[in-house]
């Protein structure tokens, strides 16, 4: 399996122009070691600081930056962040950071080599748009542009959600499932719900860039008639859904626990992911056994996905 790659939305105008024109400015690569629970936090920070691609592999983070007059300030910001993160993970960030200048090439697009069609569960193919979709009568093809929003199918949390969605959609009669995707990102879970048979999906995200990317992916997958993308707040929804999926973080899930509960119809299902193994028990206790029963949980490395059912 290829390493997880988190392309970035945080490109400035000069970088976007370089990508568009296939120009190869001087690039820097940053390499650092990080404990598994800190990988996503480090990757997200580097993306927010302008890295168009972050590669996670074997406890190491590799990020790429255009070399510019702002590079010294960028390095200081990264050092401060790692120093603060050390309060949570003692000893982390004490090793020297590995900075090196890369040979000139089209780094803006070179991360594409990490993406190839992948199988998820028994019914799904996830493929980038520059690869010919696999021909299969038994699998649905989902085409996802792996850039500017989280959710390409490679991350353990996305796979966990997709596998549980595949198991749950057949429990509903054809054309009767109405689903909610909270924090849709690239739109991959909403698209999978439609491909697998959901009658309609409401997909929420508070990031306008993610919504723009999701709209593009929804359009490419010809799912626009059944997916409603919105920047609405979860607590403002009145509708209840047979299946609610939230691939967020444990902290955000606990913060949104009450509105998440209210959005699940009696007898409906709730799939939660983005949860570290050490946080799974706390999240499960918050939802079960008062109003929900824990049906299943899956583990992939340090990540846990929960499947819960609301009591009638």
mmCIF file of C-alpha atoms in Angstrom:
data_model
loop_
_atom_site.group_PDB
_atom_site.id
_atom_site.type_symbol
_atom_site.label_atom_id
_atom_site.label_comp_id
_atom_site.label_asym_id
_atom_site.label_seq_id
_atom_site.Cartn_x
_atom_site.Cartn_y
_atom_site.Cartn_z
ATOM 1 C CA UNK A 1 0.000 0.000 0.000
ATOM 2 C CA UNK A 2 1.408 3.449 -0.840
ATOM 3 C CA UNK A 3 2.119 5.914 1.969
ATOM 4 C CA UNK A 4 -0.628 8.341 2.865
ATOM 5 C CA UNK A 5 -0.341 11.645 1.046
ATOM 6 C CA UNK A 6 -2.186 14.731 2.175
ATOM 7 C CA UNK A 7 -2.157 17.344 -0.620
ATOM 8 C CA UNK A 8 -2.697 20.907 0.505
ATOM 9 C CA UNK A 9 -5.138 23.709 -0.134
ATOM 10 C CA UNK A 10 -2.760 26.280 1.328
ATOM 11 C CA UNK A 11 -1.030 27.383 -1.868
ATOM 12 C CA UNK A 12 -0.264 31.027 -2.440
ATOM 13 C CA UNK A 13 -0.846 32.692 -5.806
ATOM 14 C CA UNK A 14 2.742 32.242 -6.984
ATOM 15 C CA UNK A 15 2.688 28.520 -6.217
ATOM 16 C CA UNK A 16 -0.650 28.001 -7.974
ATOM 17 C CA UNK A 17 0.738 29.794 -11.014
ATOM 18 C CA UNK A 18 3.816 27.587 -10.961
ATOM 19 C CA UNK A 19 1.698 24.455 -10.855
ATOM 20 C CA UNK A 20 -0.552 25.663 -13.648
ATOM 21 C CA UNK A 21 2.378 26.442 -15.937
ATOM 22 C CA UNK A 22 4.366 23.361 -14.906
ATOM 23 C CA UNK A 23 7.253 25.537 -13.807
ATOM 24 C CA UNK A 24 9.909 23.973 -11.559
ATOM 25 C CA UNK A 25 11.017 26.487 -8.911
ATOM 26 C CA UNK A 26 13.590 25.477 -6.290
ATOM 27 C CA UNK A 27 11.945 23.112 -3.811
ATOM 28 C CA UNK A 28 12.869 22.159 -0.261
ATOM 29 C CA UNK A 29 12.103 18.850 1.399
ATOM 30 C CA UNK A 30 11.598 18.675 5.158
ATOM 31 C CA UNK A 31 11.924 15.277 6.860
ATOM 32 C CA UNK A 32 11.215 14.597 10.516
ATOM 33 C CA UNK A 33 10.332 11.670 12.740
ATOM 34 C CA UNK A 34 7.069 11.727 14.701
ATOM 35 C CA UNK A 35 5.176 9.308 16.972
ATOM 36 C CA UNK A 36 2.057 7.866 15.262
ATOM 37 C CA UNK A 37 -0.485 9.887 17.319
ATOM 38 C CA UNK A 38 1.249 13.118 16.274
ATOM 39 C CA UNK A 39 1.504 12.400 12.540
ATOM 40 C CA UNK A 40 -1.761 14.011 11.519
ATOM 41 C CA UNK A 41 -1.203 17.084 13.690
ATOM 42 C CA UNK A 42 2.234 17.641 12.170
ATOM 43 C CA UNK A 43 0.959 17.002 8.616
ATOM 44 C CA UNK A 44 -1.945 19.416 9.022
ATOM 45 C CA UNK A 45 0.345 22.145 10.377
ATOM 46 C CA UNK A 46 2.765 21.794 7.474
ATOM 47 C CA UNK A 47 -0.084 21.883 4.982
ATOM 48 C CA UNK A 48 -1.422 25.051 6.594
ATOM 49 C CA UNK A 49 2.057 26.567 6.203
ATOM 50 C CA UNK A 50 1.985 26.045 2.442
ATOM 51 C CA UNK A 51 3.210 22.553 1.653
ATOM 52 C CA UNK A 52 1.347 21.310 -1.446
ATOM 53 C CA UNK A 53 1.997 17.723 -0.413
ATOM 54 C CA UNK A 54 2.852 15.858 2.795
ATOM 55 C CA UNK A 55 3.912 12.198 2.729
ATOM 56 C CA UNK A 56 3.447 10.017 5.825
ATOM 57 C CA UNK A 57 5.492 6.810 5.870
ATOM 58 C CA UNK A 58 6.908 4.639 8.681
ATOM 59 C CA UNK A 59 6.741 7.236 11.401
ATOM 60 C CA UNK A 60 8.294 9.922 9.209
ATOM 61 C CA UNK A 61 6.773 13.086 7.788
ATOM 62 C CA UNK A 62 8.108 14.473 4.522
ATOM 63 C CA UNK A 63 6.849 17.861 3.369
ATOM 64 C CA UNK A 64 7.723 19.984 0.339
ATOM 65 C CA UNK A 65 7.988 23.781 0.181
ATOM 66 C CA UNK A 66 8.830 26.262 -2.547
ATOM 67 C CA UNK A 67 12.088 27.961 -1.600
ATOM 68 C CA UNK A 68 11.474 31.686 -1.169
ATOM 69 C CA UNK A 69 12.546 34.735 0.886
ATOM 70 C CA UNK A 70 10.019 33.591 3.477
ATOM 71 C CA UNK A 71 11.837 30.277 4.087
ATOM 72 C CA UNK A 72 13.740 31.440 7.231
ATOM 73 C CA UNK A 73 10.491 32.591 8.841
ATOM 74 C CA UNK A 74 8.834 29.301 7.872
ATOM 75 C CA UNK A 75 11.604 27.342 9.588
ATOM 76 C CA UNK A 76 11.174 29.384 12.773
ATOM 77 C CA UNK A 77 7.398 28.748 12.761
ATOM 78 C CA UNK A 78 7.947 25.011 12.408
ATOM 79 C CA UNK A 79 10.471 24.972 15.261
ATOM 80 C CA UNK A 80 8.005 26.801 17.530
ATOM 81 C CA UNK A 81 5.221 24.387 16.662
ATOM 82 C CA UNK A 82 7.364 21.335 17.391
ATOM 83 C CA UNK A 83 8.496 22.879 20.665
ATOM 84 C CA UNK A 84 4.853 23.345 21.721
ATOM 85 C CA UNK A 85 3.923 19.838 20.599
ATOM 86 C CA UNK A 86 6.690 18.468 22.813
ATOM 87 C CA UNK A 87 4.516 19.372 25.813
ATOM 88 C CA UNK A 88 2.063 16.698 24.671
ATOM 89 C CA UNK A 89 4.628 14.199 23.392
ATOM 90 C CA UNK A 90 7.770 14.435 25.591
ATOM 91 C CA UNK A 91 10.963 13.940 23.626
ATOM 92 C CA UNK A 92 9.296 14.627 20.296
ATOM 93 C CA UNK A 93 11.002 17.185 18.087
ATOM 94 C CA UNK A 94 14.406 16.922 19.762
ATOM 95 C CA UNK A 95 15.990 15.313 16.710
ATOM 96 C CA UNK A 96 17.349 17.789 14.137
ATOM 97 C CA UNK A 97 15.082 18.509 11.200
ATOM 98 C CA UNK A 98 16.202 17.300 7.796
ATOM 99 C CA UNK A 99 16.091 20.088 5.219
ATOM 100 C CA UNK A 100 17.461 19.597 1.714
ATOM 101 C CA UNK A 101 17.189 21.290 -1.656
ATOM 102 C CA UNK A 102 15.632 19.065 -4.305
ATOM 103 C CA UNK A 103 16.815 18.823 -7.864
ATOM 104 C CA UNK A 104 14.691 20.809 -10.260
ATOM 105 C CA UNK A 105 11.726 18.867 -11.527
ATOM 106 C CA UNK A 106 7.960 19.149 -11.568
ATOM 107 C CA UNK A 107 7.426 18.621 -7.829
ATOM 108 C CA UNK A 108 3.987 20.186 -8.068
ATOM 109 C CA UNK A 109 2.757 17.016 -9.740
ATOM 110 C CA UNK A 110 5.328 14.387 -8.738
ATOM 111 C CA UNK A 111 3.281 13.273 -5.708
ATOM 112 C CA UNK A 112 0.863 11.693 -8.167
ATOM 113 C CA UNK A 113 3.057 8.610 -8.303
ATOM 114 C CA UNK A 114 1.885 7.705 -4.798
ATOM 115 C CA UNK A 115 -1.718 7.296 -5.990
ATOM 116 C CA UNK A 116 -2.925 4.185 -7.769
ATOM 117 C CA UNK A 117 -6.375 2.558 -7.876
ATOM 118 C CA UNK A 118 -7.083 0.754 -4.619
ATOM 119 C CA UNK A 119 -9.729 -1.746 -3.598
ATOM 120 C CA UNK A 120 -11.765 -1.013 -0.495
ATOM 121 C CA UNK A 121 -14.057 -3.659 0.922
ATOM 122 C CA UNK A 122 -15.755 -5.941 -1.560
ATOM 123 C CA UNK A 123 -17.507 -3.408 -3.758
ATOM 124 C CA UNK A 124 -15.378 -0.291 -4.230
ATOM 125 C CA UNK A 125 -12.500 0.879 -6.401
ATOM 126 C CA UNK A 126 -11.002 4.275 -5.535
ATOM 127 C CA UNK A 127 -9.042 5.807 -8.397
ATOM 128 C CA UNK A 128 -7.452 9.186 -9.245
ATOM 129 C CA UNK A 129 -8.712 10.891 -12.422
ATOM 130 C CA UNK A 130 -5.448 10.476 -14.378
ATOM 131 C CA UNK A 131 -5.664 6.670 -14.179
ATOM 132 C CA UNK A 132 -7.944 4.614 -16.420
ATOM 133 C CA UNK A 133 -10.726 3.285 -14.172
ATOM 134 C CA UNK A 134 -10.498 -0.467 -13.596
ATOM 135 C CA UNK A 135 -13.156 -2.482 -15.391
ATOM 136 C CA UNK A 136 -15.176 -4.523 -12.934
ATOM 137 C CA UNK A 137 -18.748 -5.727 -12.816
ATOM 138 C CA UNK A 138 -18.544 -6.372 -9.079
ATOM 139 C CA UNK A 139 -17.086 -3.058 -7.915
ATOM 140 C CA UNK A 140 -18.225 0.553 -8.085
ATOM 141 C CA UNK A 141 -15.567 2.987 -9.289
ATOM 142 C CA UNK A 142 -15.163 6.224 -7.329
ATOM 143 C CA UNK A 143 -12.915 8.815 -8.953
ATOM 144 C CA UNK A 144 -11.306 11.191 -6.458
ATOM 145 C CA UNK A 145 -8.943 14.075 -7.170
ATOM 146 C CA UNK A 146 -6.415 13.724 -4.319
ATOM 147 C CA UNK A 147 -5.797 17.376 -3.690
ATOM 148 C CA UNK A 148 -6.967 20.248 -1.490
ATOM 149 C CA UNK A 149 -9.250 18.177 0.760
ATOM 150 C CA UNK A 150 -8.874 15.169 3.024
ATOM 151 C CA UNK A 151 -10.254 11.831 1.856
ATOM 152 C CA UNK A 152 -8.596 9.779 -0.878
ATOM 153 C CA UNK A 153 -9.299 6.279 0.402
ATOM 154 C CA UNK A 154 -5.697 5.642 1.463
ATOM 155 C CA UNK A 155 -6.067 6.769 5.070
ATOM 156 C CA UNK A 156 -7.139 4.167 7.637
ATOM 157 C CA UNK A 157 -10.034 6.299 8.885
ATOM 158 C CA UNK A 158 -11.512 6.703 5.393
ATOM 159 C CA UNK A 159 -11.171 2.992 4.659
ATOM 160 C CA UNK A 160 -12.809 2.110 7.970
ATOM 161 C CA UNK A 161 -15.812 4.298 7.161
ATOM 162 C CA UNK A 162 -16.103 2.942 3.610
ATOM 163 C CA UNK A 163 -16.035 -0.660 4.816
ATOM 164 C CA UNK A 164 -18.767 -0.041 7.401
ATOM 165 C CA UNK A 165 -20.867 1.918 4.890
ATOM 166 C CA UNK A 166 -20.649 -1.039 2.515
ATOM 167 C CA UNK A 167 -22.007 -3.310 5.250
ATOM 168 C CA UNK A 168 -24.817 -0.991 6.351
ATOM 169 C CA UNK A 169 -26.379 0.282 3.125
ATOM 170 C CA UNK A 170 -27.833 -3.164 2.189
ATOM 171 C CA UNK A 171 -29.749 -3.196 5.486
ATOM 172 C CA UNK A 172 -32.114 -0.602 4.026
ATOM 173 C CA UNK A 173 -34.706 -1.239 1.344
ATOM 174 C CA UNK A 174 -33.779 0.088 -2.096
ATOM 175 C CA UNK A 175 -34.338 3.819 -2.393
ATOM 176 C CA UNK A 176 -35.152 4.348 1.298
ATOM 177 C CA UNK A 177 -31.814 5.314 2.846
ATOM 178 C CA UNK A 178 -31.242 8.975 3.588
ATOM 179 C CA UNK A 179 -27.706 9.574 4.914
ATOM 180 C CA UNK A 180 -25.649 12.377 6.452
ATOM 181 C CA UNK A 181 -21.895 12.854 5.967
ATOM 182 C CA UNK A 182 -20.428 15.229 8.579
ATOM 183 C CA UNK A 183 -17.084 16.723 7.545
ATOM 184 C CA UNK A 184 -17.274 15.476 3.979
ATOM 185 C CA UNK A 185 -13.807 16.684 2.875
ATOM 186 C CA UNK A 186 -13.280 15.362 -0.652
ATOM 187 C CA UNK A 187 -16.843 13.988 -0.697
ATOM 188 C CA UNK A 188 -15.638 10.400 -0.951
ATOM 189 C CA UNK A 189 -17.986 8.990 1.716
ATOM 190 C CA UNK A 190 -21.037 10.765 0.307
ATOM 191 C CA UNK A 191 -20.201 9.488 -3.185
ATOM 192 C CA UNK A 192 -19.718 5.954 -1.863
ATOM 193 C CA UNK A 193 -23.110 6.092 -0.142
ATOM 194 C CA UNK A 194 -24.790 6.996 -3.445
ATOM 195 C CA UNK A 195 -22.839 4.402 -5.442
ATOM 196 C CA UNK A 196 -23.845 1.717 -2.939
ATOM 197 C CA UNK A 197 -27.533 2.623 -3.062
ATOM 198 C CA UNK A 198 -28.428 5.562 -0.800
ATOM 199 C CA UNK A 199 -31.400 7.563 -2.085
ATOM 200 C CA UNK A 200 -29.937 10.865 -0.914
ATOM 201 C CA UNK A 201 -27.033 12.273 1.090
ATOM 202 C CA UNK A 202 -26.561 15.567 2.896
ATOM 203 C CA UNK A 203 -22.817 16.322 3.059
ATOM 204 C CA UNK A 204 -21.577 19.039 5.419
ATOM 205 C CA UNK A 205 -18.228 20.776 5.736
ATOM 206 C CA UNK A 206 -17.268 24.129 7.249
ATOM 207 C CA UNK A 207 -14.306 24.562 4.878
ATOM 208 C CA UNK A 208 -15.290 26.332 1.617
ATOM 209 C CA UNK A 209 -12.227 24.905 -0.162
ATOM 210 C CA UNK A 210 -13.241 21.361 0.786
ATOM 211 C CA UNK A 211 -16.763 21.997 -0.470
ATOM 212 C CA UNK A 212 -15.400 23.242 -3.791
ATOM 213 C CA UNK A 213 -13.295 20.090 -4.165
ATOM 214 C CA UNK A 214 -16.223 17.908 -3.118
ATOM 215 C CA UNK A 215 -18.459 19.525 -5.745
ATOM 216 C CA UNK A 216 -15.905 18.683 -8.405
ATOM 217 C CA UNK A 217 -15.656 15.075 -7.246
ATOM 218 C CA UNK A 218 -19.430 14.739 -7.020
ATOM 219 C CA UNK A 219 -19.745 16.037 -10.567
ATOM 220 C CA UNK A 220 -17.064 13.678 -11.941
ATOM 221 C CA UNK A 221 -18.839 10.733 -10.300
ATOM 222 C CA UNK A 222 -22.244 11.804 -11.670
ATOM 223 C CA UNK A 223 -23.737 11.911 -8.169
ATOM 224 C CA UNK A 224 -24.973 15.498 -8.082
ATOM 225 C CA UNK A 225 -28.663 14.641 -8.176
ATOM 226 C CA UNK A 226 -28.468 12.691 -4.930
ATOM 227 C CA UNK A 227 -25.899 14.651 -2.897
ATOM 228 C CA UNK A 228 -26.618 18.004 -1.272
ATOM 229 C CA UNK A 229 -23.403 19.766 -0.242
ATOM 230 C CA UNK A 230 -23.726 22.473 2.384
ATOM 231 C CA UNK A 231 -21.757 24.597 4.822
ATOM 232 C CA UNK A 232 -24.616 24.400 7.338
ATOM 233 C CA UNK A 233 -23.972 23.802 11.026
ATOM 234 C CA UNK A 234 -24.888 20.352 12.254
ATOM 235 C CA UNK A 235 -27.147 21.636 15.030
ATOM 236 C CA UNK A 236 -29.215 23.602 12.512
ATOM 237 C CA UNK A 237 -30.434 20.479 10.740
ATOM 238 C CA UNK A 238 -33.893 19.186 11.606
ATOM 239 C CA UNK A 239 -33.928 16.004 9.527
ATOM 240 C CA UNK A 240 -33.057 12.593 10.926
ATOM 241 C CA UNK A 241 -31.130 10.061 8.884
ATOM 242 C CA UNK A 242 -30.929 6.302 8.709
ATOM 243 C CA UNK A 243 -27.136 6.490 8.552
ATOM 244 C CA UNK A 244 -24.828 9.226 9.843
ATOM 245 C CA UNK A 245 -21.084 9.132 9.135
ATOM 246 C CA UNK A 246 -18.564 11.409 10.856
ATOM 247 C CA UNK A 247 -14.877 11.002 10.016
ATOM 248 C CA UNK A 248 -13.487 13.790 12.178
ATOM 249 C CA UNK A 249 -11.327 13.611 15.298
ATOM 250 C CA UNK A 250 -12.201 12.194 18.702
ATOM 251 C CA UNK A 251 -12.203 15.695 20.192
ATOM 252 C CA UNK A 252 -14.582 17.042 17.545
ATOM 253 C CA UNK A 253 -16.845 13.991 17.783
ATOM 254 C CA UNK A 254 -17.162 14.436 21.554
ATOM 255 C CA UNK A 255 -17.861 18.144 21.070
ATOM 256 C CA UNK A 256 -20.602 17.358 18.526
ATOM 257 C CA UNK A 257 -21.947 14.305 20.353
ATOM 258 C CA UNK A 258 -25.362 15.760 21.192
ATOM 259 C CA UNK A 259 -26.246 17.010 17.666
ATOM 260 C CA UNK A 260 -24.822 13.817 16.149
ATOM 261 C CA UNK A 261 -27.127 11.742 18.347
ATOM 262 C CA UNK A 262 -30.132 13.838 17.374
ATOM 263 C CA UNK A 263 -29.511 13.412 13.654
ATOM 264 C CA UNK A 264 -29.707 9.595 13.806
ATOM 265 C CA UNK A 265 -33.212 8.220 13.345
ATOM 266 C CA UNK A 266 -34.479 5.601 15.825
ATOM 267 C CA UNK A 267 -33.042 2.280 14.730
ATOM 268 C CA UNK A 268 -30.520 4.101 12.533
ATOM 269 C CA UNK A 269 -26.746 3.774 12.439
ATOM 270 C CA UNK A 270 -23.832 6.013 13.375
ATOM 271 C CA UNK A 271 -20.317 5.457 11.996
ATOM 272 C CA UNK A 272 -17.514 7.374 13.725
ATOM 273 C CA UNK A 273 -13.838 7.547 12.781
ATOM 274 C CA UNK A 274 -10.746 9.696 13.129
ATOM 275 C CA UNK A 275 -10.372 8.122 16.575
ATOM 276 C CA UNK A 276 -7.030 7.013 17.983
ATOM 277 C CA UNK A 277 -6.954 3.646 19.710
ATOM 278 C CA UNK A 278 -6.360 5.276 23.095
ATOM 279 C CA UNK A 279 -9.499 7.428 22.623
ATOM 280 C CA UNK A 280 -11.914 4.757 21.392
ATOM 281 C CA UNK A 281 -13.235 3.700 24.810
ATOM 282 C CA UNK A 282 -14.055 7.288 25.781
ATOM 283 C CA UNK A 283 -15.934 7.919 22.528
ATOM 284 C CA UNK A 284 -17.840 4.624 22.784
ATOM 285 C CA UNK A 285 -18.865 5.396 26.378
ATOM 286 C CA UNK A 286 -20.234 8.782 25.320
ATOM 287 C CA UNK A 287 -22.683 7.215 22.871
ATOM 288 C CA UNK A 288 -23.305 3.760 24.321
ATOM 289 C CA UNK A 289 -25.160 2.235 26.095
ATOM 290 C CA UNK A 290 -27.570 5.086 26.953
ATOM 291 C CA UNK A 291 -29.054 5.640 23.488
ATOM 292 C CA UNK A 292 -26.797 3.582 21.242
ATOM 293 C CA UNK A 293 -25.440 0.071 21.112
ATOM 294 C CA UNK A 294 -21.906 -0.582 19.898
ATOM 295 C CA UNK A 295 -22.192 -3.107 17.068
ATOM 296 C CA UNK A 296 -18.636 -3.272 15.781
ATOM 297 C CA UNK A 297 -15.277 -1.582 15.903
ATOM 298 C CA UNK A 298 -12.394 -1.986 13.480
ATOM 299 C CA UNK A 299 -8.730 -1.171 14.023
ATOM 300 C CA UNK A 300 -6.172 -0.221 11.394
ATOM 301 C CA UNK A 301 -2.785 0.614 12.915
ATOM 302 C CA UNK A 302 -3.486 3.266 15.557
ATOM 303 C CA UNK A 303 -6.940 4.213 14.181
ATOM 304 C CA UNK A 304 -10.357 2.929 15.280
ATOM 305 C CA UNK A 305 -13.725 3.145 13.493
ATOM 306 C CA UNK A 306 -16.934 2.575 15.446
ATOM 307 C CA UNK A 307 -20.302 1.298 14.211
ATOM 308 C CA UNK A 308 -23.201 2.111 16.540
ATOM 309 C CA UNK A 309 -26.963 1.616 16.300
ATOM 310 C CA UNK A 310 -29.514 3.913 17.891
ATOM 311 C CA UNK A 311 -32.085 2.183 20.011
ATOM 312 C CA UNK A 312 -35.657 2.355 18.758
#
